[in-house]
Amino acid sequence: MDHLVLFQDRILSKHEISLSPDDRGYVFGDGIYEVFRIYNGKLYETEAHMQRLLRSAQGVMIDMPYEPALLVQKLHELLQRSNIQEGILYMQITRGIAPRAHLIPEGLQPVLYAYCSPLARPHEAMQRGIKAVTAEDIRWHRCDLKTLNLLPNTLARSAAKQRGADEVIMHRDGRVTECSSSNFMIVQDGVLRTHPADQWILHGITRQVVLRLARELAIPVAEEPFTIGDIAHADEAFITGTTSEITPIVEVDGRRIGSGTPGEITMRLQEAFERTIV
């Protein structure tokens, strides 16, 4: 069966749709997106993702093409017809189609595009951990908005791969922010530390779940800035994300984190997260 997509308000074969070269998403990256995890044929944390989508739309002044309830209904229909049990649902909304000009035209019709894709859970990485390197965070000042402008992220991730690492931990003048496609946390003296949810990081959905679980497990949480130097003295480190879930980091810039294996608190959070998947 042809790959199905949601295009505007219709579910079609991918080969039946056409995208305009004048779409501002193509010429300016003028759009927003969300990635939902699919577990057991269901979308995970749908409401939280939709709230973030609405926040991003408001932040870049894009009108939503449909009411949130109708959009969720369409996404569930797409998922049902795609018949994927484990994977992701990707959705993007661009500002619309217009002749190329920096000034944003009025009255544009947003363009909605979504699809489902199978993706296995990262069990091996979650069990053994991954390596990371650090790099300067050169992105804009509104990283809390989930926009299509991901070139700095992709360049940083590719540079990390060339250095033999799986992920890159970004910082601004030594203050750690997040990773190229995930949030970052460390455990130091039993306290879970992560950058606060301000304009410098994406307000990750999995990040929110992990912080909630930590508090339920009576693990102290500090949402406050920390530095590259703090990573060197961390007992544990891990990333959180829709596709990475809770993946331990066991080495940063060639230096072992803790024992060089996934830590106790990380594994407790992994077990608690597993129980949220229904």
C-alpha positions in Angstrom: 0.0 0.0 0.0 1.2 3.5 -0.8 2.5 5.6 2.1 -0.4 7.6 3.5 -0.1 11.2 4.5 -2.4 13.8 5.9 -2.4 16.8 3.5 -4.6 19.7 4.6 -7.8 17.9 5.6 -7.5 14.8 3.4 -5.6 11.5 3.8 -4.0 10.6 0.5 -1.2 8.6 -1.0 2.1 10.4 -0.7 2.3 10.3 -4.5 -1.0 12.1 -4.9 0.0 15.4 -3.2 1.9 18.3 -4.7 3.9 20.9 -2.7 4.4 24.4 -4.1 7.9 25.7 -4.5 6.5 29.0 -3.2 5.6 27.5 0.1 7.3 29.7 2.8 8.3 26.5 4.6 10.5 25.6 1.6 12.0 29.1 1.0 12.3 30.4 4.6 11.8 27.4 6.9 8.7 29.3 7.9 6.8 26.7 9.8 6.5 24.6 12.9 6.4 20.9 13.6 5.8 18.2 16.2 6.9 14.5 16.5 4.6 12.2 18.4 5.7 8.8 19.6 3.5 5.8 18.7 3.3 3.1 21.3 1.0 0.1 20.9 -0.8 1.8 18.0 -1.5 4.9 20.1 -0.1 8.5 20.3 1.8 9.2 23.4 1.2 12.4 25.4 -1.0 13.8 22.7 -2.4 16.8 24.7 1.1 17.9 25.8 2.3 17.8 22.1 -0.7 19.8 21.0 -0.2 22.4 23.7 3.4 22.9 22.5 2.3 23.1 18.9 -0.2 25.8 19.8 2.5 27.7 21.7 4.9 27.5 18.7 2.2 28.6 16.3 1.5 31.6 18.5 5.2 32.4 19.0 5.8 32.6 15.2 2.3 34.1 14.4 1.1 31.2 12.3 -2.7 30.6 12.3 -3.7 27.1 13.0 -5.5 25.6 10.0 -8.1 23.7 12.2 -9.3 23.7 15.7 -7.1 21.5 17.9 -9.8 18.9 18.5 -10.4 18.4 14.8 -6.7 18.2 14.1 -6.3 15.5 16.8 -9.2 13.6 15.2 -7.4 13.8 11.8 -4.1 12.6 13.3 -5.8 9.6 14.9 -7.5 8.7 11.6 -4.1 8.9 9.9 -2.6 6.6 12.5 -5.4 4.1 12.3 -5.2 3.9 8.5 -1.4 3.8 8.6 -1.6 0.7 10.9 1.7 1.4 12.7 2.1 0.0 16.2 5.5 1.3 17.1 6.9 4.5 15.4 6.4 8.2 15.1 3.9 10.6 13.7 5.5 13.7 12.1 3.4 16.8 11.5 4.3 20.2 10.2 2.4 23.4 9.5 3.9 26.0 7.2 2.7 29.6 7.0 1.5 29.0 3.4 2.1 29.8 -0.2 3.2 33.3 -1.5 5.8 34.9 -3.8 9.1 35.0 -2.0 9.4 38.1 0.2 10.8 38.7 3.7 7.7 40.6 4.8 5.0 38.2 5.9 1.9 38.6 3.7 -1.5 38.7 5.3 -4.3 36.2 4.8 -2.2 33.1 3.9 -3.7 29.7 4.2 -1.4 27.4 6.3 -0.3 24.1 4.8 -0.6 21.0 7.0 1.4 17.8 6.2 1.7 14.7 8.4 2.7 11.1 8.1 3.4 8.0 10.3 6.5 6.0 10.1 7.7 2.9 11.9 10.6 3.4 14.3 11.9 0.8 16.8 12.5 1.9 20.3 16.2 2.4 21.1 16.6 -0.5 23.5 20.3 -1.2 22.9 21.3 2.5 23.4 19.1 2.7 26.5 20.8 -0.3 28.0 24.5 0.4 27.2 24.5 4.2 26.9 26.0 6.5 24.2 28.9 8.8 23.8 28.6 12.6 23.4 30.8 15.6 22.7 30.3 19.3 23.5 30.0 22.2 21.1 29.0 25.9 21.2 25.3 26.5 20.9 25.0 28.9 17.9 21.2 28.7 17.5 18.8 31.7 17.7 17.3 33.0 20.9 13.9 31.2 20.7 14.9 27.6 21.0 11.6 27.0 22.9 9.7 27.3 19.7 9.7 24.1 17.6 10.3 25.5 14.2 11.6 24.0 10.9 14.8 25.9 11.2 17.1 23.0 12.3 20.2 23.6 10.2 22.4 24.4 13.3 21.1 21.3 15.0 21.9 19.0 12.0 25.3 20.5 11.5 26.2 20.0 15.1 24.9 16.4 15.1 26.9 15.6 11.9 30.1 17.2 13.4 29.6 15.0 16.5 29.4 11.9 14.4 32.6 12.8 12.7 34.2 13.0 16.1 32.9 9.4 16.9 30.0 10.5 19.1 26.3 9.8 19.0 25.1 13.2 20.3 26.3 16.7 20.9 25.8 18.6 24.1 25.5 22.3 23.4 26.5 25.2 25.6 26.5 29.0 25.5 29.8 30.3 26.9 30.1 27.2 29.0 26.5 27.1 30.2 24.9 23.8 29.1 21.6 24.1 27.2 20.5 20.9 25.5 21.5 18.5 22.7 20.9 18.6 19.0 17.6 16.7 19.1 17.0 16.0 22.8 17.1 17.5 26.3 20.0 16.9 28.6 20.2 16.0 32.3 22.9 15.1 34.8 22.8 13.5 38.3 25.1 15.0 40.8 25.1 14.0 44.5 21.7 12.4 44.1 20.1 15.6 42.5 18.7 15.6 39.0 19.8 18.7 37.2 18.6 20.2 33.9 18.4 23.6 32.3 15.2 25.5 33.1 12.5 25.6 30.5 13.2 29.1 29.1 13.9 30.4 25.6 17.2 28.6 25.4 15.9 25.1 25.2 13.0 23.2 23.7 10.4 22.4 26.3 10.6 18.6 25.7 7.6 16.4 26.3 9.7 13.5 27.5 11.6 16.0 29.6 8.3 17.0 31.3 7.4 13.3 31.9 10.8 12.5 33.4 10.7 15.5 35.8 7.2 14.5 36.9 8.4 10.9 37.4 11.5 12.0 39.3 9.3 14.0 41.8 7.0 11.0 42.2 10.1 8.9 43.0 11.3 11.5 45.5 14.4 12.3 43.5 15.5 15.9 44.1 15.2 18.0 41.0 17.0 21.3 40.2 15.9 23.1 37.1 18.8 25.5 37.0 21.8 26.3 34.7 25.0 24.3 35.1 28.3 24.3 33.2 30.5 22.0 31.2 32.6 21.7 34.3 29.6 20.2 36.1 29.4 17.5 33.5 32.9 16.3 34.3 31.9 15.8 38.0 28.5 14.3 37.3 27.7 10.8 38.6 25.2 10.1 35.7 24.1 11.8 32.6 21.3 11.1 30.1 19.2 12.6 27.3 15.5 12.7 27.0 13.5 12.9 23.8 10.5 11.5 21.8 12.6 9.0 19.9 15.5 8.6 22.4 13.3 8.2 25.5 15.7 8.1 28.4 19.2 7.2 27.0 22.2 7.3 29.2 25.4 9.1 28.2 28.4 7.2 29.5 31.2 9.4 27.9 31.5 13.1 27.1 34.5 14.5 25.2 36.3 11.2 25.8 35.9 11.3 29.5 33.9 8.6 31.3 30.8 9.7 33.2 30.5 8.1 36.6 31.3 4.4 36.3 31.0 4.5 32.5 27.7 2.6 32.7 24.0 3.6 33.0 23.5 4.9 36.6 21.0 3.9 39.3 18.8 6.9 39.0 18.8 6.8 35.2 17.6 3.2 35.4 14.9 3.9 38.0 13.6 6.6 35.7 13.7 4.3 32.7 11.6 1.7 34.7 9.1 4.4 35.7 8.9 5.7 32.1 8.2 2.2 30.9 5.1 2.1 33.1 3.7 5.2 31.4 3.5 3.4 28.1 0.1 1.8 27.7 
